[in-house]
Tab-separated table of C-alpha atoms in Angstrom:
chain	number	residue	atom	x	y	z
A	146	UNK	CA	121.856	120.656	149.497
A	147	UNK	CA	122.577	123.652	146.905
A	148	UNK	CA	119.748	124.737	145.342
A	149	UNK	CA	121.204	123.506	141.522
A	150	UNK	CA	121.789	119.918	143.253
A	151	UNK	CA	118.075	119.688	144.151
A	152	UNK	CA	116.977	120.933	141.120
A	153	UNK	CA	119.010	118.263	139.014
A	154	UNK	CA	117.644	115.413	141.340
A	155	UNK	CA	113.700	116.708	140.645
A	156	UNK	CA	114.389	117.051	136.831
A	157	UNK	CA	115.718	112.771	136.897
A	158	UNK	CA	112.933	112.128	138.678
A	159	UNK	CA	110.712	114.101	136.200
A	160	UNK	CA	112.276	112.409	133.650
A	161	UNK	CA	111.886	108.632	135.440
A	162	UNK	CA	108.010	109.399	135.930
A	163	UNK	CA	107.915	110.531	132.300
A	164	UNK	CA	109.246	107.108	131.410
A	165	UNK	CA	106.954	105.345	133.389
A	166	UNK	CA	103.611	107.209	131.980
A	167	UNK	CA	104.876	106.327	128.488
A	168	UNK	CA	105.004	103.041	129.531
A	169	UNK	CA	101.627	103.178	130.886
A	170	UNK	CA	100.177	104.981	127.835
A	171	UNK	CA	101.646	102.779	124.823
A	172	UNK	CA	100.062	99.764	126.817
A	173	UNK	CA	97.375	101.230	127.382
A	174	UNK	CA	96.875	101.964	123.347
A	175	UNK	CA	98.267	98.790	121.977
A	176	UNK	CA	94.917	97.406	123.872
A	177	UNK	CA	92.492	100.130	122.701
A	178	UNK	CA	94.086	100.004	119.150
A	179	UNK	CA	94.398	96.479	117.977
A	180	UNK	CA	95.891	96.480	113.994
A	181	UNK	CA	93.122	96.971	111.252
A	182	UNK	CA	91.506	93.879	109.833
A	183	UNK	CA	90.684	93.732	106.417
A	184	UNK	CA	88.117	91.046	105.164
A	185	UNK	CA	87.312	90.095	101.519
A	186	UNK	CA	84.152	88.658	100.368
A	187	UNK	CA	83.960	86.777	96.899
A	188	UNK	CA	80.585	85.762	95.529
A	189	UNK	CA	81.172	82.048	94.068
A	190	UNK	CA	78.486	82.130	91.171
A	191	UNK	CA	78.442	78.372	90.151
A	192	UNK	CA	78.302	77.520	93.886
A	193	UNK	CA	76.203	79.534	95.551
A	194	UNK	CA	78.347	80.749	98.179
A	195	UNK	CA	80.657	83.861	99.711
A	196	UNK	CA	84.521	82.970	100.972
A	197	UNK	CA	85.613	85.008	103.106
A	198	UNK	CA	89.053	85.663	103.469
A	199	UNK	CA	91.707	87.066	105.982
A	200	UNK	CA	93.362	89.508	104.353
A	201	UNK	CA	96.472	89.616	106.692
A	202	UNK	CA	96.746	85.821	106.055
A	203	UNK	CA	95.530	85.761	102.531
A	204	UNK	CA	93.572	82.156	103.580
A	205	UNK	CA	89.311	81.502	103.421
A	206	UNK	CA	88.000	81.474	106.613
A	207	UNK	CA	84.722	80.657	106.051
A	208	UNK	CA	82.059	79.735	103.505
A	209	UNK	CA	78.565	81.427	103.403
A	210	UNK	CA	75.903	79.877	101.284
A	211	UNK	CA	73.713	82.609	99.812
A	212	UNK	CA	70.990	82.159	96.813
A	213	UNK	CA	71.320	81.162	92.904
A	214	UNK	CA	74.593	82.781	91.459
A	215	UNK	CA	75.847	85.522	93.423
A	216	UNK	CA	77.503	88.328	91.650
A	217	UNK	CA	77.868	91.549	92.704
A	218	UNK	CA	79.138	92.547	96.408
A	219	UNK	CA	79.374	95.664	98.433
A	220	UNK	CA	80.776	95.629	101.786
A	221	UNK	CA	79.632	98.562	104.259
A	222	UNK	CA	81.835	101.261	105.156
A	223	UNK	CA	82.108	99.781	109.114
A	224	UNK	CA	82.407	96.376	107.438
A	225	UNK	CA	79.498	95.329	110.010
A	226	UNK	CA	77.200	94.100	106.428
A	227	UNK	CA	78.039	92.435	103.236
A	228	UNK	CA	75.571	92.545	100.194
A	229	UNK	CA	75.742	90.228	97.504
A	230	UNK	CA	74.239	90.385	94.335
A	231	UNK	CA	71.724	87.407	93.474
A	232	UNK	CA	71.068	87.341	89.901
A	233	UNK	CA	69.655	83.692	90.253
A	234	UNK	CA	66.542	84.906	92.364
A	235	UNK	CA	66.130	88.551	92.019
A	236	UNK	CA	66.922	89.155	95.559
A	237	UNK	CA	70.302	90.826	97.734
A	238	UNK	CA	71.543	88.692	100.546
A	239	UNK	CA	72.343	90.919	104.084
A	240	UNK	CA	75.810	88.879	105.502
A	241	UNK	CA	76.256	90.055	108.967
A	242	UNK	CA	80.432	90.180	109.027
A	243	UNK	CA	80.765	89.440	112.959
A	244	UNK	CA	78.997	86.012	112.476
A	245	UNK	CA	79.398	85.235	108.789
A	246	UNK	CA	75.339	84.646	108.558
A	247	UNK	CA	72.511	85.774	106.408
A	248	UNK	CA	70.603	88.050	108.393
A	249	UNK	CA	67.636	89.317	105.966
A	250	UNK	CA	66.886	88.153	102.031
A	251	UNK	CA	65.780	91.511	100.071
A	252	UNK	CA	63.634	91.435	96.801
A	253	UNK	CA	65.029	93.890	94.312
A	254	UNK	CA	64.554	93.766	90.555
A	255	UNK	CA	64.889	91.273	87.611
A	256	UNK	CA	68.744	90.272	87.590
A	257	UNK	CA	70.338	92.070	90.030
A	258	UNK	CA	74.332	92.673	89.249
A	259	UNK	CA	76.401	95.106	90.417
A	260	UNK	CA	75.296	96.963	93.789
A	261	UNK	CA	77.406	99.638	96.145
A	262	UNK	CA	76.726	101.396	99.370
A	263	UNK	CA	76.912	104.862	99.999
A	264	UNK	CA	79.373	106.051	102.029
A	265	UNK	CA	77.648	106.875	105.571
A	266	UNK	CA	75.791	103.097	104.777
A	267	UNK	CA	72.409	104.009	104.832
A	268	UNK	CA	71.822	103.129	101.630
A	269	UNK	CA	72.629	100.343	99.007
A	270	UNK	CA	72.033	100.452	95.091
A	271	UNK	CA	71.165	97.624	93.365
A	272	UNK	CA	72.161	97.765	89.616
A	273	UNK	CA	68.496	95.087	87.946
A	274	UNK	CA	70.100	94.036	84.350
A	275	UNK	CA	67.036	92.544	83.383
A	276	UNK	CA	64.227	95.115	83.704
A	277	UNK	CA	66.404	98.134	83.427
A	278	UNK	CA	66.293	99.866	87.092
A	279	UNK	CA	67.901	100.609	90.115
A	280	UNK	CA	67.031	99.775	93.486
A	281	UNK	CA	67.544	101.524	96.662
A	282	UNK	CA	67.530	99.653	99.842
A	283	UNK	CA	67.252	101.448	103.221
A	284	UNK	CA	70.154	99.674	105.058
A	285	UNK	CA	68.671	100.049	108.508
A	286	UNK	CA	65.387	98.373	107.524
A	287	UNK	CA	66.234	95.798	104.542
A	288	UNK	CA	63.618	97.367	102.456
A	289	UNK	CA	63.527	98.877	98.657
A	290	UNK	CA	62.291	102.198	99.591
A	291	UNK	CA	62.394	103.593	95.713
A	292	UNK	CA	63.080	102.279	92.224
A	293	UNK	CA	65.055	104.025	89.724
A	294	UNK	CA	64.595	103.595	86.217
A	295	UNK	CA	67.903	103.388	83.975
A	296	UNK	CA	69.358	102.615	80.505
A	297	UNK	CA	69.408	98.920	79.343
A	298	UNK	CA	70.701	96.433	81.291
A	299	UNK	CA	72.248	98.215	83.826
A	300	UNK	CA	75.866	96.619	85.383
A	301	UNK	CA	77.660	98.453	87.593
A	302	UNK	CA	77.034	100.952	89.683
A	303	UNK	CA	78.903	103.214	91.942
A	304	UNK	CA	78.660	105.964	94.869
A	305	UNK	CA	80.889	109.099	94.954
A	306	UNK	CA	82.581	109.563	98.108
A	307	UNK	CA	80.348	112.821	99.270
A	308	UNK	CA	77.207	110.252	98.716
A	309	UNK	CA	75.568	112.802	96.348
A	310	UNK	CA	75.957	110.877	93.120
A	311	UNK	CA	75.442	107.205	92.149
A	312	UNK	CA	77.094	105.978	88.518
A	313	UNK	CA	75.565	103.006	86.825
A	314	UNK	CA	76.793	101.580	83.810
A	315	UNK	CA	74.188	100.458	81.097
A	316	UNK	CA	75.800	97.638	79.323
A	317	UNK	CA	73.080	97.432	76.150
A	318	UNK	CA	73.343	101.171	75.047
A	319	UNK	CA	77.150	102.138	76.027
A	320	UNK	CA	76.279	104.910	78.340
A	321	UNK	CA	76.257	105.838	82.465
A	322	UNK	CA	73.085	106.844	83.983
A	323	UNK	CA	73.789	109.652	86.967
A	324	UNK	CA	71.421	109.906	89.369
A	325	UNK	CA	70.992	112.557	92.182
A	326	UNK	CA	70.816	110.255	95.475
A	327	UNK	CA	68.587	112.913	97.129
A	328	UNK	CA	66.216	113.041	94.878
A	329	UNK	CA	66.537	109.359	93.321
A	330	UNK	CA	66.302	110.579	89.875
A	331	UNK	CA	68.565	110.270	86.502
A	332	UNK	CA	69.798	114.089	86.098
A	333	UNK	CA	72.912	113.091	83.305
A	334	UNK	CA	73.324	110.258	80.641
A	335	UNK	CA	76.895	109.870	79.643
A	336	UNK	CA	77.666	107.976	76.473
A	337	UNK	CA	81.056	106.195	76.876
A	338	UNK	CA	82.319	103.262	74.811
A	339	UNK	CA	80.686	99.820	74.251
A	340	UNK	CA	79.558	97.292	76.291
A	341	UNK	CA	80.252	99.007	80.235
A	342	UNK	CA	80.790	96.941	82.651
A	343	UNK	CA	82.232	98.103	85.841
A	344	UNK	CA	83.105	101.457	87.048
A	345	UNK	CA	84.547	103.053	90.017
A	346	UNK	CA	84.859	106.772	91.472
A	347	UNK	CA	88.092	108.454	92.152
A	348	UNK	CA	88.234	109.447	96.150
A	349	UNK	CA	88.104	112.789	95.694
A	350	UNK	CA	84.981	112.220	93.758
A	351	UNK	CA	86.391	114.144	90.741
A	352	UNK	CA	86.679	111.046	88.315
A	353	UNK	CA	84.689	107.728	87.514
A	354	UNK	CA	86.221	105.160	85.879
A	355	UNK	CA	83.960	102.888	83.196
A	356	UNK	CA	85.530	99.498	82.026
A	357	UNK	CA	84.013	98.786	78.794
A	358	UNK	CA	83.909	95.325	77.721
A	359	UNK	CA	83.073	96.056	74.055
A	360	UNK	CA	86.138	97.792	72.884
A	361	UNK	CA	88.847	96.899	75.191
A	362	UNK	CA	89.188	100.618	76.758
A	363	UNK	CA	88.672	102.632	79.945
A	364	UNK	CA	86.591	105.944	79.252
A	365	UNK	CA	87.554	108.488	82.287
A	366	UNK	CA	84.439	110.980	83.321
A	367	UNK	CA	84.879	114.599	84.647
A	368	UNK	CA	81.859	114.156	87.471
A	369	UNK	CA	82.443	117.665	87.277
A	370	UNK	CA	80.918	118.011	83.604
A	371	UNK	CA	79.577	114.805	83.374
A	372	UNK	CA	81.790	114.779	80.053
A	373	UNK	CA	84.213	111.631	78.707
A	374	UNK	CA	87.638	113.511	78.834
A	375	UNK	CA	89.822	110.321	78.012
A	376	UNK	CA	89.909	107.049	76.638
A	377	UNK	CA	92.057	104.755	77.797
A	378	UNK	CA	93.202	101.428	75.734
A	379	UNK	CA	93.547	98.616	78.101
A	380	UNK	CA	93.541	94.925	77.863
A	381	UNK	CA	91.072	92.399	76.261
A	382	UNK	CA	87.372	92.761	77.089
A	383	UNK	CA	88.161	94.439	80.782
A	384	UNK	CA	84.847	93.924	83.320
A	385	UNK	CA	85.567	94.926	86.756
A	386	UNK	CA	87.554	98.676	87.887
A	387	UNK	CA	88.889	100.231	91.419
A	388	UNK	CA	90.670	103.244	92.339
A	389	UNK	CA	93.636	103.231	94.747
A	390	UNK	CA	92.773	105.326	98.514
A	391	UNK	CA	95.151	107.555	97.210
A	392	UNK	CA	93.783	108.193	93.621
A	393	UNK	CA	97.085	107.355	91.812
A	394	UNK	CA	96.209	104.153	90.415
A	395	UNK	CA	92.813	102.138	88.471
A	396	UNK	CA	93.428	98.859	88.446
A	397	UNK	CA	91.064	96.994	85.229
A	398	UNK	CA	90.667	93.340	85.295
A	399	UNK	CA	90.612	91.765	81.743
A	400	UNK	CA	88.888	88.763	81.563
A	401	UNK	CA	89.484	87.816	78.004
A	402	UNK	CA	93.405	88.038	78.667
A	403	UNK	CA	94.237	87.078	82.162
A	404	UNK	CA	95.587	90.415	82.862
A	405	UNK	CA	95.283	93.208	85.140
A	406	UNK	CA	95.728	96.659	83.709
A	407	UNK	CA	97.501	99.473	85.784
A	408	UNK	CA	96.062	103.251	85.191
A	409	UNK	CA	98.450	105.801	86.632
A	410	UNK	CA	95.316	108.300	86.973
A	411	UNK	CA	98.016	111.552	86.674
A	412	UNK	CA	98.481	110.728	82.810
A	413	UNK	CA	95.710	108.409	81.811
A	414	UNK	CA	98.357	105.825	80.596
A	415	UNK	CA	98.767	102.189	81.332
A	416	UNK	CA	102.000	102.052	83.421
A	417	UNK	CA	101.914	98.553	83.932
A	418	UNK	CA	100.137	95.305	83.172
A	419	UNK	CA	100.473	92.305	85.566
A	420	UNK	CA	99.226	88.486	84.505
A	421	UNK	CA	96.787	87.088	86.769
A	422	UNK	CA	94.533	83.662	86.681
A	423	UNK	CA	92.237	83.026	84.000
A	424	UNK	CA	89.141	85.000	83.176
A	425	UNK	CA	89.800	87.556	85.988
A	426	UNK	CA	86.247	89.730	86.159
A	427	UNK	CA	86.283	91.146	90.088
A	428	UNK	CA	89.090	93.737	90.982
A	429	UNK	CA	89.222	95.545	94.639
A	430	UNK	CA	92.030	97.325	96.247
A	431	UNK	CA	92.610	97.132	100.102
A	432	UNK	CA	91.909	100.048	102.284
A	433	UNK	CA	95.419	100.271	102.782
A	434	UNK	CA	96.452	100.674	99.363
A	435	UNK	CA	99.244	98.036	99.596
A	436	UNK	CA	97.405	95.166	97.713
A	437	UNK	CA	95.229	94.693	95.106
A	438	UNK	CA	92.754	91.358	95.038
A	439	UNK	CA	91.218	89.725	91.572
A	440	UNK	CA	88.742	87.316	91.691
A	441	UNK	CA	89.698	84.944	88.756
A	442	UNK	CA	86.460	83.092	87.244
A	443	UNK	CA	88.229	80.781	84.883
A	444	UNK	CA	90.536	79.068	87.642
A	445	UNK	CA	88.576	79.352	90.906
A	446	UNK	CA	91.590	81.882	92.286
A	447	UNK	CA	91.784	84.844	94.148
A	448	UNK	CA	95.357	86.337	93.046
A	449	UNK	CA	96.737	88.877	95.381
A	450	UNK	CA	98.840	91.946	94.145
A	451	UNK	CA	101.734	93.955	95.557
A	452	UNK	CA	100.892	97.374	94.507
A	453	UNK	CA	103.918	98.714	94.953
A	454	UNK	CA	105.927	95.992	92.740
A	455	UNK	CA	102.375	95.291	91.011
A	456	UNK	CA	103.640	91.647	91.433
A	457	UNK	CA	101.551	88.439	92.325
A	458	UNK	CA	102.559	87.394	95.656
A	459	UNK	CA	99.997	84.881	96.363
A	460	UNK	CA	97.043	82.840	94.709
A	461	UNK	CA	94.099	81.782	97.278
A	462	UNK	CA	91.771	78.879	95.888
A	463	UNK	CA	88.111	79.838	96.369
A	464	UNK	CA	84.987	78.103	95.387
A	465	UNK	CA	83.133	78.077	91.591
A	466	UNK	CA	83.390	80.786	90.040
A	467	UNK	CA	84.052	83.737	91.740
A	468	UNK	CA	82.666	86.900	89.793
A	469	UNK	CA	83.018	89.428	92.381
A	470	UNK	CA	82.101	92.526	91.069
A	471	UNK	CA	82.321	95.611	93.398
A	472	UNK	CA	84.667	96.724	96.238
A	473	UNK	CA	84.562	93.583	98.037
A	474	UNK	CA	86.888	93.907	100.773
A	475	UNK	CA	86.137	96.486	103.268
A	476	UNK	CA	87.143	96.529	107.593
A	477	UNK	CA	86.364	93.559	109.590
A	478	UNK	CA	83.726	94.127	111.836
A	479	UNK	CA	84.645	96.205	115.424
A	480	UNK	CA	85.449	93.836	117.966
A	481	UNK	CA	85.284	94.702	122.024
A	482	UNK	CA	88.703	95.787	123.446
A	483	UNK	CA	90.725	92.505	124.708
A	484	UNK	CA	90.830	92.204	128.227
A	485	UNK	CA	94.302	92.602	129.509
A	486	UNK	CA	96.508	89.784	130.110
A	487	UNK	CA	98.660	89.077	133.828
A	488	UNK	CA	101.573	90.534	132.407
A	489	UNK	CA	100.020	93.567	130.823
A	490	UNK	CA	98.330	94.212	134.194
A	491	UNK	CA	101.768	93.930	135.640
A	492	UNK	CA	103.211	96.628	133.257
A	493	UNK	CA	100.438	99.096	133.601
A	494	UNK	CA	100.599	98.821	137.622
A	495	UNK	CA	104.149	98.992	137.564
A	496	UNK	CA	104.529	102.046	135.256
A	497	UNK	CA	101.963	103.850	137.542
A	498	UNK	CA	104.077	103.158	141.006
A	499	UNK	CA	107.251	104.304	139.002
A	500	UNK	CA	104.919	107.331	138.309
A	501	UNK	CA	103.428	107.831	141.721
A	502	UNK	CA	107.210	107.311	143.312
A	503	UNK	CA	108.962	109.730	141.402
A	504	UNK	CA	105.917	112.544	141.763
A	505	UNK	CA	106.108	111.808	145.976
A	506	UNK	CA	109.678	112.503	145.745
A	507	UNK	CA	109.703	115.480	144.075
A	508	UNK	CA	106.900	116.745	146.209
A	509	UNK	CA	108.981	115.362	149.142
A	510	UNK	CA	112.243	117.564	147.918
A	511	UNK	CA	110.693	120.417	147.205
A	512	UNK	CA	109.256	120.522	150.490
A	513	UNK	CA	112.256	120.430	152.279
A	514	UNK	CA	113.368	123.553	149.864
């Protein structure tokens, strides 16, 4: 055989046990990579209880009893933990996301309300509306290791994405307390408009956003400067705030209007406002970016939001009173890799002896040469 004939015939079977290791491969990843679940949880404050919903089916999929009137959430960056607020009892319950249990019941301070975790989840910050402090909770033991003393009646409170700075809104004297997370101390008071509520950090950690409830607006912080550089007129009496992955958007949930408030972050303008249920406090974006979730107080809703049509497309029905405040959907906890089927077995062996054939040949021909 001429020496271009042999070399055509090694290059088809190069190309045959090419096709066969792809095969191999992308089955191979499609078991190691199963699609990202996203889970919500929504603090029910008349009830007592967290639902949990599928995100990718937009339906409750379970119901967690916690203690007396659950407000504020924070789910962990490897969505292993969810923390809820207690107001009721002065305490943060520990959900373990893999079995939809309370694990551990954490005294904090008088009224707890807002609370966040920082990003590498060692820590959570517990915003104490009643006796004007902070606390910090060392994730990996459930235990306050220091108290932080605010402005009155802290709310909110928020972690920049670097973990260096937490954000808490003071609700009784219209300003944001900044505290240095290595050092737990307040190094920056920021006076912003009346009555904050909620407030949420850009993800490049160059903005924080501050609903305040008082005055209807959004007042937009340069962490840089610590400095209000806007103010932003939004709907009626907005409580809860969240960024977009991307940074594009804030998305304010009015409560005293029934409307959600789009920020396009670029221009500090409203570019779009969006009716929701009644008395909408809680506002989170998915990790994905591609919906936007409300916890509705007034109606016992969830509504759901296309963020690129900023549309309702669907209204879940949770328990009493869902407040919600925080970023309360986060990633579903990691699950082992599924074992393979028959027929995925019989895919991966078969793409191997197309692979193993067409390398013997080759080695075959070229012997022969």
């Amino acid at each position: 055989m001429s020496i271009i004939g042999r070399g055509w015939r090694d290059r088809q079977a190069l190309r045959v046990a090419a096709a066969a290791m792809g095969v191999f491969f992308l089955g191979i990843l499609a078991l190691a990579s199963p699609a990202l679940a996203q889970t919500a949880y929504v603090p029910e404050f008349d009830t007592d209880s967290v639902s949990v919903i599928d995100v990718a089916s937009n339906t409750v999929t379970a119901t967690i009893s916690v203690g007396d009137a659950p407000y504020g959430v924070a789910v962990s960056p490897n969505g292993s933990r969810a923390y809820i607020a207690i107001s009721g009892d002065d305490t943060v319950s520990v959900i373990d996301t893999a079995s939809n249990t309370v694990i551990e019941t954490i005294t904090v301070g008088d009224g707890p309300s807002g609370v966040t975790v920082s990003p590498n989840g060692s820590r959570a910050y517990v915003a104490n509306s009643a006796d004007n402090t902070v606390s910090v909770i060392d994730t990996a033991s459930n235990t306050v290791i220091d108290t932080i003393t605010v402005g009155a009646s802290p709310f909110g409170v928020a972690v920049s994405p670097n973990g260096s700075r937490a954000y808490v809104t003071n609700s009784a004297d219209n300003t944001v307390s900044v505290i240095d997370t290595a050092s737990n101390t307040v190094i920056a008071i920021i006076t912003v408009g009346a009555i904050p509520y909620g407030v949420a950090v850009s993800p490049n950690g160059s903005r924080a956003y501050v609903a305040n409830n008082g005055d209807d607006t959004v007042s937009v912080i340069d962490t840089a400067s610590n400095t209000v550089i806007a103010t932003i007129t939004v709907g009626d009496e907005p409580s809860g705030v969240t960024v977009s992955p991307n940074g594009s958007r804030a998305y304010v949930a009015n409560s005293a209007d029934n409307t959600v408030s789009v920020i396009d972050t670029a221009s500090n303008t409203v570019a779009d406002t969006i009716t929701v249920g009644y008395t909408p406090l809680g506002v989170a974006v998915s990790p994905s970016g591609s919906r936007a979730y409300v916890a509705n107080s007034g109606d016992d809703t969830v509504s759901v939001i296309d963020t690129a049509s900023n549309t309702v497309t669907d209204t879940i029905t949770v328990g009493g009173t869902p407040y919600a405040l925080g970023q309360f959907i986060g990633p579903a906890p990691s699950a082992p890799a599924p074992v393979p089927t028959m027929s995925e077995w019989g895919t991966i062996l078969l793409g191997l002896a197309f692979a193993g054939g067409a390398a013997v040949l080759i080695q075959r021909r070229r012997a022969v040469a």
